[in-house]
CSV table of C-alpha atoms in Angstrom, one decimal:
chain,number,residue,atom,x,y,z
A,28,MET,CA,73.0,89.1,114.9
A,29,SER,CA,76.3,89.4,112.9
A,30,THR,CA,78.9,92.0,113.8
A,31,PRO,CA,78.6,95.0,111.4
A,32,ARG,CA,81.6,95.8,109.4
A,33,LEU,CA,83.4,99.1,109.7
A,34,PRO,CA,82.3,101.4,106.8
A,35,ASP,CA,84.1,102.2,103.7
A,36,ALA,CA,85.0,105.7,102.5
A,37,ASP,CA,83.9,105.7,98.8
A,38,PRO,CA,84.6,109.5,98.0
A,39,ALA,CA,81.5,110.4,96.2
A,40,ARG,CA,79.3,108.8,98.7
A,41,THR,CA,81.0,110.2,101.6
A,42,ALA,CA,80.6,113.5,100.2
A,43,ARG,CA,77.0,113.1,99.9
A,44,LEU,CA,76.9,112.0,103.5
A,45,ARG,CA,78.6,115.0,104.6
A,46,GLU,CA,76.4,117.4,102.8
A,47,SER,CA,73.4,115.4,104.4
A,48,LEU,CA,75.0,116.0,107.8
A,49,LEU,CA,75.3,119.7,107.1
A,50,ALA,CA,72.0,120.4,105.7
A,51,ALA,CA,70.4,118.7,108.8
A,52,ALA,CA,72.7,120.9,110.9
A,53,PHE,CA,74.2,117.8,112.7
A,54,THR,CA,77.0,119.9,113.9
A,55,ALA,CA,78.4,120.9,117.1
A,56,ASP,CA,76.5,124.2,117.1
A,57,GLY,CA,73.2,122.4,115.9
A,58,LEU,CA,73.5,119.8,118.5
A,59,LEU,CA,73.8,122.4,121.3
A,60,ASP,CA,71.0,124.4,119.9
A,61,LEU,CA,68.7,121.1,119.8
A,62,LEU,CA,69.5,119.7,123.2
A,63,GLY,CA,70.1,122.7,125.1
A,64,ALA,CA,73.0,123.2,127.5
A,65,PRO,CA,72.1,120.8,130.3
A,66,ALA,CA,71.4,117.9,128.0
A,67,TYR,CA,74.6,118.6,126.1
A,68,ALA,CA,76.6,118.6,129.4
A,69,ALA,CA,74.8,115.5,130.6
A,70,LEU,CA,75.6,113.8,127.4
A,71,ALA,CA,79.3,114.5,127.8
A,72,ARG,CA,78.8,112.5,131.3
A,73,SER,CA,77.4,109.7,129.5
A,74,GLU,CA,73.9,110.3,130.7
A,75,THR,CA,71.7,110.0,127.6
A,76,VAL,CA,68.0,110.3,129.2
A,77,PRO,CA,68.0,114.3,128.7
A,78,ALA,CA,69.1,113.9,125.1
A,79,LEU,CA,66.6,111.1,124.5
A,80,ARG,CA,63.8,113.4,125.7
A,81,ALA,CA,65.2,116.4,123.4
A,82,THR,CA,65.1,114.2,120.4
A,83,ARG,CA,61.5,113.0,120.3
A,84,GLY,CA,60.7,114.9,117.4
A,85,ASP,CA,60.9,113.5,113.9
A,86,GLY,CA,63.0,116.0,112.2
A,87,PRO,CA,66.5,115.3,110.4
A,88,LEU,CA,68.6,116.5,113.2
A,89,GLU,CA,66.7,114.5,116.0
A,90,THR,CA,66.9,111.5,113.6
A,91,LEU,CA,70.7,111.7,113.1
A,92,THR,CA,71.2,112.4,116.8
A,93,ARG,CA,69.4,109.4,118.1
A,94,LEU,CA,71.1,107.3,115.3
A,95,PHE,CA,74.9,108.2,115.6
A,96,LEU,CA,75.2,109.8,119.0
A,97,LEU,CA,72.6,108.0,121.1
A,98,GLN,CA,72.9,104.6,118.9
A,99,ARG,CA,69.3,103.9,119.0
A,100,PRO,CA,67.5,101.9,116.0
A,101,VAL,CA,65.5,104.4,114.0
A,102,ALA,CA,62.8,103.7,111.5
A,103,TYR,CA,63.9,103.2,107.8
A,104,ASP,CA,61.8,106.1,106.7
A,105,ARG,CA,62.9,108.4,109.0
A,106,VAL,CA,66.4,107.8,108.2
A,107,ALA,CA,65.8,108.0,104.3
A,108,ALA,CA,64.3,111.4,104.9
A,109,ALA,CA,67.7,112.6,106.6
A,110,LEU,CA,70.4,110.8,104.9
A,111,PRO,CA,71.2,109.1,101.4
A,112,VAL,CA,70.4,105.9,103.1
A,113,ALA,CA,71.3,103.6,100.1
A,114,ASP,CA,74.7,104.9,100.2
A,115,CYS,CA,75.1,104.6,103.8
A,116,LEU,CA,73.7,100.9,103.8
A,117,ALA,CA,76.1,100.3,100.6
A,118,ASP,CA,79.3,101.7,102.6
A,119,GLY,CA,78.3,100.0,105.8
A,120,TRP,CA,77.7,103.3,107.9
A,121,LEU,CA,74.2,101.6,108.4
A,122,VAL,CA,72.7,98.4,108.7
A,123,ARG,CA,69.1,97.4,108.3
A,124,ASP,CA,67.1,95.4,110.5
A,125,GLY,CA,63.5,94.8,109.2
A,126,ASP,CA,61.9,98.4,109.2
A,127,GLU,CA,64.7,99.8,111.4
A,128,VAL,CA,68.2,101.1,110.6
A,129,ARG,CA,71.1,101.5,113.1
A,130,ALA,CA,74.6,102.8,113.1
A,131,THR,CA,77.7,100.7,113.0
A,132,VAL,CA,79.9,103.4,114.3
A,133,ASP,CA,79.7,106.6,116.6
A,134,VAL,CA,79.8,109.8,114.4
A,135,ARG,CA,80.4,112.8,116.6
A,136,PRO,CA,80.3,116.4,115.5
A,137,TYR,CA,83.3,118.5,116.3
A,138,GLY,CA,84.0,122.0,115.9
A,139,GLY,CA,87.3,122.9,114.1
A,140,PRO,CA,89.6,125.7,115.3
A,141,GLU,CA,88.4,128.2,112.8
A,142,GLY,CA,84.7,127.2,112.7
A,143,GLN,CA,84.9,124.2,110.6
A,144,ASP,CA,82.3,121.6,110.9
A,145,TRP,CA,84.1,118.0,111.3
A,146,TRP,CA,82.9,114.6,112.5
A,147,ILE,CA,85.0,112.1,114.6
A,148,VAL,CA,84.1,108.5,113.8
A,149,SER,CA,84.8,105.9,116.7
A,150,ASP,CA,83.6,102.5,117.7
A,151,LEU,CA,79.8,102.5,119.1
A,152,GLY,CA,79.9,103.5,123.0
A,153,CYS,CA,83.5,104.6,122.7
A,154,ALA,CA,83.2,108.3,122.6
A,155,VAL,CA,82.9,110.7,125.7
A,156,GLY,CA,79.2,110.6,126.2
A,157,GLY,CA,78.5,107.6,124.0
A,158,ALA,CA,75.6,105.6,124.6
A,159,GLY,CA,76.7,103.6,127.6
A,160,GLY,CA,80.2,104.4,127.7
A,161,ILE,CA,83.2,102.1,127.4
A,162,ALA,CA,83.3,101.5,131.1
A,163,GLY,CA,79.6,100.2,130.8
A,164,GLY,CA,80.4,97.7,128.4
A,165,GLY,CA,80.5,100.1,125.3
A,166,GLY,CA,81.8,98.7,121.8
A,167,PRO,CA,80.3,96.8,119.1
A,168,ALA,CA,79.5,93.2,119.5
A,169,GLY,CA,82.3,90.7,118.6
A,170,VAL,CA,85.1,93.2,118.8
A,171,ASP,CA,87.6,92.7,121.5
A,172,ARG,CA,87.8,95.4,123.9
A,173,SER,CA,91.6,95.7,123.5
A,174,GLU,CA,90.8,96.8,119.9
A,175,LEU,CA,88.3,99.3,120.4
A,176,VAL,CA,89.0,103.0,119.1
A,177,LEU,CA,88.0,105.8,121.3
A,178,GLY,CA,86.6,109.1,120.0
A,179,VAL,CA,87.0,112.7,121.3
A,180,GLY,CA,88.0,113.1,124.9
A,181,GLY,CA,89.5,115.7,127.3
A,182,ALA,CA,93.0,114.4,126.4
A,183,SER,CA,92.7,114.7,122.7
A,184,THR,CA,91.1,118.3,122.8
A,185,THR,CA,93.9,119.3,125.2
A,186,LEU,CA,96.7,118.0,122.9
A,187,ALA,CA,94.9,119.8,119.8
A,188,GLY,CA,95.0,123.1,121.9
A,189,ILE,CA,98.3,123.2,122.9
A,190,THR,CA,99.9,122.1,119.4
A,191,VAL,CA,101.8,124.7,117.6
A,192,ARG,CA,100.0,125.4,114.2
A,193,THR,CA,102.4,127.3,112.0
A,194,PRO,CA,102.6,125.8,108.4
A,195,VAL,CA,104.8,123.1,108.1
A,196,GLY,CA,105.8,120.6,105.3
A,197,SER,CA,105.2,117.4,107.2
A,198,ALA,CA,103.5,116.3,110.3
A,199,LEU,CA,103.3,112.9,112.1
A,200,ASP,CA,100.4,111.9,114.4
A,201,LEU,CA,101.8,108.9,116.3
A,202,GLY,CA,99.1,106.6,117.8
A,203,THR,CA,96.4,108.4,115.6
A,204,GLY,CA,93.3,106.5,117.3
A,205,SER,CA,90.3,108.1,115.7
A,206,GLY,CA,92.5,110.6,113.8
A,207,ILE,CA,91.7,113.7,115.7
A,208,GLN,CA,95.3,115.0,115.6
A,209,ALA,CA,95.8,114.1,112.0
A,210,LEU,CA,92.6,115.8,111.2
A,211,HIS,CA,94.0,119.1,113.0
A,212,ALA,CA,97.4,118.7,111.3
A,213,ALA,CA,95.9,118.3,107.8
A,214,GLN,CA,94.8,122.1,108.0
A,215,HIS,CA,98.5,123.4,108.3
A,216,ALA,CA,100.7,120.6,106.9
A,217,THR,CA,101.5,119.6,103.4
A,218,ARG,CA,102.1,115.9,104.1
A,219,VAL,CA,100.2,114.1,107.2
A,220,THR,CA,101.5,110.6,108.3
A,221,ALA,CA,99.3,108.8,110.9
A,222,THR,CA,100.5,105.6,112.6
A,223,ASP,CA,98.9,103.2,114.9
A,224,LEU,CA,99.5,99.7,116.4
A,225,ASN,CA,95.9,98.9,115.9
A,226,PRO,CA,94.7,98.4,112.3
A,227,ARG,CA,91.0,99.0,113.3
A,228,ALA,CA,92.3,102.6,114.4
A,229,LEU,CA,93.8,103.3,111.1
A,230,HIS,CA,90.7,102.3,109.2
A,231,ILE,CA,88.6,104.6,111.6
A,232,ALA,CA,91.0,107.4,111.2
A,233,ARG,CA,90.5,107.2,107.7
A,234,LEU,CA,86.8,107.6,108.0
A,235,THR,CA,87.2,110.6,110.2
A,236,LEU,CA,89.3,112.4,107.6
A,237,ALA,CA,87.1,111.4,104.7
A,238,LEU,CA,83.9,112.4,106.5
A,239,SER,CA,85.3,115.6,107.6
A,240,GLY,CA,86.5,116.6,104.0
A,241,ALA,CA,90.1,116.6,105.0
A,242,PRO,CA,92.9,115.2,102.6
A,243,GLU,CA,94.0,111.8,102.9
A,244,ALA,CA,96.9,110.8,105.3
A,245,ASP,CA,99.6,108.5,104.9
A,246,LEU,CA,98.4,105.7,107.2
A,247,ARG,CA,100.8,103.1,108.6
A,248,GLN,CA,100.6,100.3,111.0
A,249,GLY,CA,103.2,99.7,113.8
A,250,SER,CA,104.5,100.7,117.1
A,251,LEU,CA,106.1,104.0,118.1
A,252,PHE,CA,108.7,105.3,115.4
A,253,GLU,CA,108.9,101.9,113.8
A,254,PRO,CA,106.6,102.8,110.8
A,255,VAL,CA,108.6,105.9,109.9
A,256,ALA,CA,112.1,104.6,110.4
A,257,GLY,CA,114.6,106.8,108.6
A,258,GLU,CA,112.1,109.8,108.0
A,259,THR,CA,112.0,113.1,109.7
A,260,PHE,CA,109.2,115.6,110.3
A,261,ASP,CA,108.6,119.2,111.3
A,262,LEU,CA,105.8,118.3,113.6
A,263,ILE,CA,105.2,115.2,115.6
A,264,VAL,CA,102.1,115.0,117.9
A,265,SER,CA,101.1,112.0,120.1
A,266,ASN,CA,98.4,111.1,122.6
A,267,PRO,CA,100.0,107.9,123.2
A,268,PRO,CA,98.8,105.0,125.4
A,269,PHE,CA,100.4,106.3,128.3
A,270,VAL,CA,98.6,104.8,131.4
A,271,ILE,CA,101.0,103.1,133.9
A,272,SER,CA,99.3,99.7,134.3
A,273,PRO,CA,100.3,96.2,135.4
A,274,GLY,CA,99.8,94.8,131.8
A,275,ALA,CA,98.5,95.7,128.5
A,276,ARG,CA,95.0,94.7,128.5
A,277,LEU,CA,93.5,97.7,126.4
A,278,THR,CA,95.5,99.0,123.4
A,279,TYR,CA,94.0,102.3,123.4
A,280,ARG,CA,95.5,103.2,126.8
A,281,ASP,CA,98.0,100.6,128.0
A,282,GLY,CA,101.4,101.0,126.4
A,283,GLY,CA,102.7,97.6,127.1
A,284,MET,CA,106.0,98.7,128.6
A,285,GLY,CA,106.9,98.8,132.3
A,286,GLY,CA,106.2,102.1,134.1
A,287,ASP,CA,106.4,105.1,132.2
A,288,ASP,CA,108.9,103.6,129.8
A,289,LEU,CA,106.7,104.2,126.7
A,290,CYS,CA,106.6,107.9,127.3
A,291,ARG,CA,110.2,108.0,128.2
A,292,THR,CA,111.2,106.2,125.0
A,293,LEU,CA,108.9,108.3,122.8
A,294,VAL,CA,110.7,111.4,124.1
A,295,GLN,CA,114.3,110.1,123.9
A,296,HIS,CA,113.8,108.9,120.4
A,297,SER,CA,111.8,112.0,119.1
A,298,ALA,CA,115.0,113.9,118.2
A,299,ASP,CA,116.2,111.3,115.5
A,300,ARG,CA,112.7,111.9,113.9
A,301,LEU,CA,112.5,115.7,113.9
A,302,ASN,CA,113.8,118.2,111.2
A,303,ASP,CA,115.9,121.2,112.6
A,304,GLY,CA,113.3,123.6,114.2
A,305,GLY,CA,110.8,121.0,114.5
A,306,TYR,CA,108.4,120.3,117.4
A,307,CYS,CA,107.3,117.0,119.2
A,308,GLN,CA,104.3,117.6,121.3
A,309,LEU,CA,102.7,114.8,123.5
A,310,LEU,CA,100.6,114.1,126.5
A,311,ALA,CA,102.1,111.7,129.2
A,312,ASN,CA,102.0,110.1,132.5
A,313,TRP,CA,105.3,109.8,134.6
A,314,GLN,CA,106.0,108.1,137.9
A,315,HIS,CA,106.8,110.1,141.1
A,316,VAL,CA,109.5,107.7,142.3
A,317,GLU,CA,110.6,107.6,146.1
A,318,GLY,CA,114.0,109.3,146.6
A,319,GLU,CA,113.9,110.9,143.1
A,320,ASP,CA,113.1,114.5,142.1
A,321,TRP,CA,110.5,114.3,139.4
A,322,ARG,CA,111.6,117.4,137.7
A,323,GLU,CA,115.2,115.8,137.5
A,324,ARG,CA,113.9,112.6,136.3
A,325,LEU,CA,111.9,114.1,133.5
A,326,SER,CA,114.8,116.4,132.5
A,327,SER,CA,117.0,113.2,132.0
A,328,TRP,CA,114.5,112.2,129.3
A,329,VAL,CA,115.0,115.2,126.9
A,330,PRO,CA,117.3,114.1,124.0
A,331,ARG,CA,120.5,116.1,123.2
A,332,GLY,CA,119.9,119.1,121.0
A,333,CYS,CA,116.4,119.8,122.1
A,334,ASP,CA,114.8,122.5,124.3
A,335,ALA,CA,112.1,121.2,126.2
A,336,TRP,CA,109.0,122.6,128.3
A,337,ILE,CA,107.3,120.1,130.6
A,338,VAL,CA,104.3,121.1,132.4
A,339,GLN,CA,102.8,118.9,135.2
A,340,ARG,CA,99.0,119.5,135.3
A,341,GLU,CA,98.0,117.1,137.8
A,342,VAL,CA,99.4,114.4,140.4
A,343,GLN,CA,97.2,111.5,141.7
A,344,ASP,CA,98.2,109.3,144.6
A,345,VAL,CA,98.6,105.5,143.4
A,346,ALA,CA,95.2,104.5,144.9
A,347,GLN,CA,93.3,107.3,143.1
A,348,TYR,CA,95.1,106.5,139.8
A,349,ALA,CA,94.4,102.6,140.1
A,350,GLU,CA,90.7,103.5,140.8
A,351,LEU,CA,90.3,105.8,137.9
A,352,TRP,CA,91.6,103.2,135.4
A,353,LEU,CA,89.9,100.2,137.0
A,354,ARG,CA,86.6,102.2,136.4
A,355,ASP,CA,87.6,103.2,132.9
A,356,ALA,CA,88.0,99.3,132.1
A,357,GLY,CA,84.5,98.5,133.5
A,358,ASP,CA,86.5,96.5,136.5
A,359,HIS,CA,84.2,98.1,139.3
A,360,ARG,CA,81.2,96.1,137.6
A,361,THR,CA,83.0,92.8,138.2
A,362,ALA,CA,82.7,90.4,141.1
A,363,PRO,CA,84.0,92.0,144.2
A,364,GLU,CA,86.8,89.5,144.6
A,365,GLU,CA,87.7,90.1,141.1
A,366,TYR,CA,88.0,93.9,141.3
A,367,ALA,CA,90.0,93.3,144.5
A,368,ALA,CA,92.5,91.1,143.0
A,369,ARG,CA,93.0,93.7,140.0
A,370,TYR,CA,93.1,96.5,142.2
A,371,ASP,CA,96.0,94.9,144.4
A,372,ALA,CA,97.8,94.1,141.2
A,373,TRP,CA,98.1,97.7,140.3
A,374,LEU,CA,99.1,98.5,144.0
A,375,ALA,CA,101.7,95.7,144.0
A,376,GLU,CA,103.2,97.0,140.7
A,377,PHE,CA,103.4,100.6,142.1
A,378,GLU,CA,105.1,99.2,145.3
A,379,ALA,CA,107.6,97.3,143.1
A,380,ARG,CA,108.6,100.4,141.3
A,381,LYS,CA,108.8,102.6,144.6
A,382,THR,CA,106.0,104.7,142.7
A,383,LYS,CA,104.3,107.1,145.1
A,384,GLY,CA,102.4,109.2,142.7
A,385,ILE,CA,101.6,109.8,139.0
A,386,GLY,CA,102.0,112.9,137.2
A,387,PHE,CA,100.0,114.0,134.3
A,388,GLY,CA,101.1,116.7,131.8
A,389,TRP,CA,102.4,118.1,128.4
A,390,ILE,CA,105.8,117.6,127.1
A,391,THR,CA,107.0,119.7,124.1
A,392,LEU,CA,110.4,119.4,122.5
A,393,ARG,CA,111.9,121.6,119.8
A,394,LYS,CA,115.0,120.6,118.0
A,395,THR,CA,117.5,123.5,118.0
A,396,GLY,CA,120.9,121.7,118.3
A,397,ALA,CA,121.6,124.4,120.9
A,398,ASP,CA,125.0,123.9,123.0
A,399,ARG,CA,122.9,125.3,125.9
A,400,PRO,CA,119.6,123.6,125.6
A,401,SER,CA,116.5,125.3,127.6
A,402,VAL,CA,114.7,122.7,129.7
A,403,VAL,CA,112.0,124.1,131.7
A,404,VAL,CA,110.3,121.6,134.0
A,405,GLU,CA,107.4,123.0,135.9
A,406,GLU,CA,104.0,122.4,137.8
A,407,TRP,CA,101.2,124.4,136.8
A,408,PRO,CA,97.7,123.0,137.8
A,409,HIS,CA,95.8,126.1,137.3
A,410,PRO,CA,93.4,127.1,134.5
A,411,VAL,CA,94.9,128.2,131.1
A,412,GLU,CA,93.5,129.7,128.2
A,413,GLN,CA,93.1,127.3,125.0
A,414,PRO,CA,94.1,127.1,122.4
A,415,LEU,CA,97.6,127.5,123.7
A,416,GLY,CA,99.6,126.8,120.7
A,417,PRO,CA,100.5,130.5,120.3
A,418,ALA,CA,102.0,130.6,123.8
A,419,VAL,CA,103.8,127.6,123.2
A,420,THR,CA,105.6,129.1,120.3
A,421,ALA,CA,106.2,132.3,122.0
A,422,HIS,CA,107.7,130.4,125.1
A,423,PHE,CA,110.4,129.0,122.9
A,424,GLU,CA,111.2,132.1,121.2
A,425,ARG,CA,111.7,133.7,124.5
A,426,GLN,CA,114.1,131.0,125.3
A,427,ASP,CA,116.1,131.8,122.1
A,428,PHE,CA,116.2,135.5,123.3
A,429,LEU,CA,117.4,134.7,126.8
A,430,ARG,CA,120.0,132.2,125.5
A,431,THR,CA,121.9,134.9,123.3
A,432,HIS,CA,121.6,138.0,125.8
A,433,ASP,CA,123.8,138.0,128.8
A,434,ASP,CA,123.4,140.6,131.6
A,435,ALA,CA,124.9,143.5,129.6
A,436,ALA,CA,122.6,142.6,126.5
A,437,LEU,CA,119.6,142.4,128.6
A,438,LEU,CA,120.1,145.6,130.2
A,439,ALA,CA,120.6,147.2,126.5
A,440,ALA,CA,117.3,145.6,125.2
A,441,ARG,CA,114.0,147.1,125.3
A,442,PHE,CA,110.8,145.3,126.5
A,443,THR,CA,107.0,145.9,126.4
A,444,LEU,CA,104.5,144.6,129.0
A,445,ALA,CA,102.4,141.7,127.6
A,446,ASP,CA,98.7,142.3,126.9
A,447,GLU,CA,96.2,142.0,129.9
A,448,VAL,CA,98.7,141.8,132.8
A,449,VAL,CA,97.4,143.2,136.0
A,450,GLN,CA,98.9,144.1,139.3
A,451,GLU,CA,97.6,143.3,142.5
A,452,GLN,CA,98.9,144.6,146.0
A,453,VAL,CA,98.6,142.2,148.8
A,454,GLY,CA,99.0,143.3,152.5
A,455,LEU,CA,97.0,144.2,155.5
A,456,PRO,CA,94.0,146.5,155.1
A,457,GLY,CA,95.0,150.2,155.9
A,458,ALA,CA,98.9,149.2,155.6
A,459,GLU,CA,101.0,152.1,154.1
A,460,ASP,CA,103.0,149.6,151.9
A,461,PRO,CA,101.9,146.3,150.5
A,462,GLU,CA,103.6,143.0,151.9
A,463,HIS,CA,104.2,142.1,148.3
A,464,VAL,CA,103.0,142.8,144.6
A,465,VAL,CA,101.7,140.2,142.2
A,466,LEU,CA,101.6,140.4,138.5
A,467,ARG,CA,98.9,138.2,137.0
A,468,GLN,CA,98.4,137.3,133.3
A,469,ASN,CA,94.9,137.1,132.0
A,470,ARG,CA,96.0,135.1,128.8
A,471,GLY,CA,97.9,132.2,127.9
A,472,MET,CA,99.2,130.3,130.9
A,473,ARG,CA,97.5,132.9,133.2
A,474,ARG,CA,100.4,133.0,135.3
A,475,ALA,CA,100.9,134.8,138.5
A,476,THR,CA,104.4,135.9,139.9
A,477,LYS,CA,105.4,137.8,142.9
A,478,VAL,CA,107.8,141.0,142.4
A,479,ASP,CA,109.0,143.7,144.6
A,480,THR,CA,108.2,147.4,144.2
A,481,VAL,CA,111.2,147.9,141.9
A,482,GLY,CA,110.0,144.7,139.7
A,483,ALA,CA,106.6,146.2,139.6
A,484,GLY,CA,107.7,149.8,138.6
A,485,PHE,CA,110.0,148.3,136.0
A,486,ALA,CA,107.4,146.4,134.4
A,487,GLY,CA,104.8,149.0,134.4
A,488,VAL,CA,107.2,151.6,132.6
A,489,CYS,CA,108.0,149.0,129.8
A,490,ASP,CA,106.7,150.2,126.7
A,491,GLY,CA,109.4,149.3,124.1
A,492,THR,CA,111.1,153.0,124.1
A,493,LEU,CA,113.6,152.8,126.7
A,494,PRO,CA,116.5,150.1,127.2
A,495,ALA,CA,116.3,148.3,130.4
A,496,GLY,CA,119.2,149.8,132.0
A,497,ARG,CA,117.9,153.3,131.4
A,498,ILE,CA,114.7,152.3,133.3
A,499,LEU,CA,116.6,151.2,136.1
A,500,ASP,CA,118.7,154.1,136.4
A,501,ALA,CA,115.5,156.3,136.5
A,502,ILE,CA,114.1,154.0,139.3
A,503,ALA,CA,117.2,154.1,141.3
A,504,GLN,CA,117.1,157.9,141.2
A,505,LEU,CA,113.4,157.9,142.3
A,506,VAL,CA,114.0,155.4,145.1
A,507,GLY,CA,117.4,156.6,146.3
A,508,GLU,CA,119.2,153.5,145.5
A,509,ASP,CA,122.7,153.2,144.1
A,510,ALA,CA,122.3,152.8,140.2
A,511,VAL,CA,125.3,150.3,139.7
A,512,GLN,CA,123.9,148.0,142.5
A,513,LEU,CA,120.4,148.0,141.2
A,514,ARG,CA,121.7,147.1,137.6
A,515,ASP,CA,123.8,144.4,139.1
A,516,ARG,CA,120.8,142.7,141.0
A,517,THR,CA,118.0,142.9,138.7
A,518,PRO,CA,118.8,141.0,135.5
A,519,ASP,CA,117.7,137.8,137.2
A,520,ALA,CA,114.2,139.1,138.0
A,521,ILE,CA,114.1,140.5,134.3
A,522,ARG,CA,114.8,137.1,133.0
A,523,THR,CA,112.1,135.5,135.1
A,524,LEU,CA,109.7,138.1,133.8
A,525,VAL,CA,110.6,137.4,130.3
A,526,GLU,CA,110.6,133.6,130.7
A,527,GLN,CA,107.3,133.6,132.0
A,528,GLY,CA,105.9,135.8,129.4
A,529,PHE,CA,105.1,139.1,131.4
A,530,LEU,CA,107.7,141.0,129.6
A,531,LEU,CA,108.3,140.6,125.8
A,532,PRO,CA,111.3,141.6,123.8
A,533,ALA,CA,110.6,144.7,121.7
A,534,ASP,CA,111.1,144.4,117.9
A,535,ASP,CA,114.3,146.4,116.8
């Protein structure tokens, strides 16, 4: 059997295909209703049996689910009742094999941030929950695994969630893959450019955009910033091939540079490609190197003239990390001696680089040109509230405020307590006074911070009406403390509460 070609995206025929998908409720909500929560969750784990049982009917939605998600051959007559089958065969979405029809690509419903019904196209078996999964030998026959294009995964949805979504004139999706970030950017950017080293990815990204009804992007082939040399953008997003591996076997994940050099290079060169005020947001892996502070190491990546917020979400030891990506490549299914040799190569690479662990997280840069840039590098492995884009914007706005307010100006400013902040008192049962007080956010980053009784009282009174200094004077009188000393020692605590989003500067 010959290898099926990738589909074309004839505008009129693609529009008819999209209308048929909508008519059949082949959407994220429609799938959940059809499969039920257990089968839907199982599909995300690449377990297809529950979904197969739920699609034994002959309705259009069952047909499309078996065809595009479970990638099973379906009788021609059933497909003709659900889709404009002649169009799909002509453009290459489907191929006919006797009395049956099968899909040439994975087409996966995806819900947009404002309830849009979108579809992400990827190679067969290469979406999360795809039939068989890439580690199980997924992908169309005859296509080199290094060229496969993956669909929606946890990393891509995380990046989409943390991205700042203010309207912009230009956006760059660097390493577009199946086009997920370009699809999101098309909703708020006048012009979207998407690049990838893999020409197959550019073709599939075009399909994703067309099938989802999004404007066309300017698609360019090349590595990192090479395809956009000399151009600048208001927003750059990237889910790059950040895996730190001994080689570049798989284009979709291995960057081809030693260690974490690809992510470092991307960060360091981003300032040259950003307009003033522009954001660069990416996911990354980084090495924890023996004898080096990982925070200082990452801070050194930040280019001049940029504020940065770097959040480490997870750290794995080198053995865990190697095992994760060996399984991703399906190496655990090879002969034991071959698997052991590849495992050993990963560990040897880490040993040579004095790497003790691998961090994963988010990097956000904003080009400000400030003489005193704000570079915040922190570890936060706890749950957050997605989408986090508004919280990212607010973080940098607070940095602007703090940069322009010395202690005197801070005490003259007015603040409000952020929404859904609660106070927890920690101490032994029956104790007269708590050992300490914790303020906890239930929105955004969902932070928790320890404060003293003065800090808790100060935060509780902040409603935007009184300057901070006046509040401290009242607290000093209440607790019998010298007001001048309290004013002297409190600004640092106020700065921390503002930086972490517990207190918000009140509008003038």
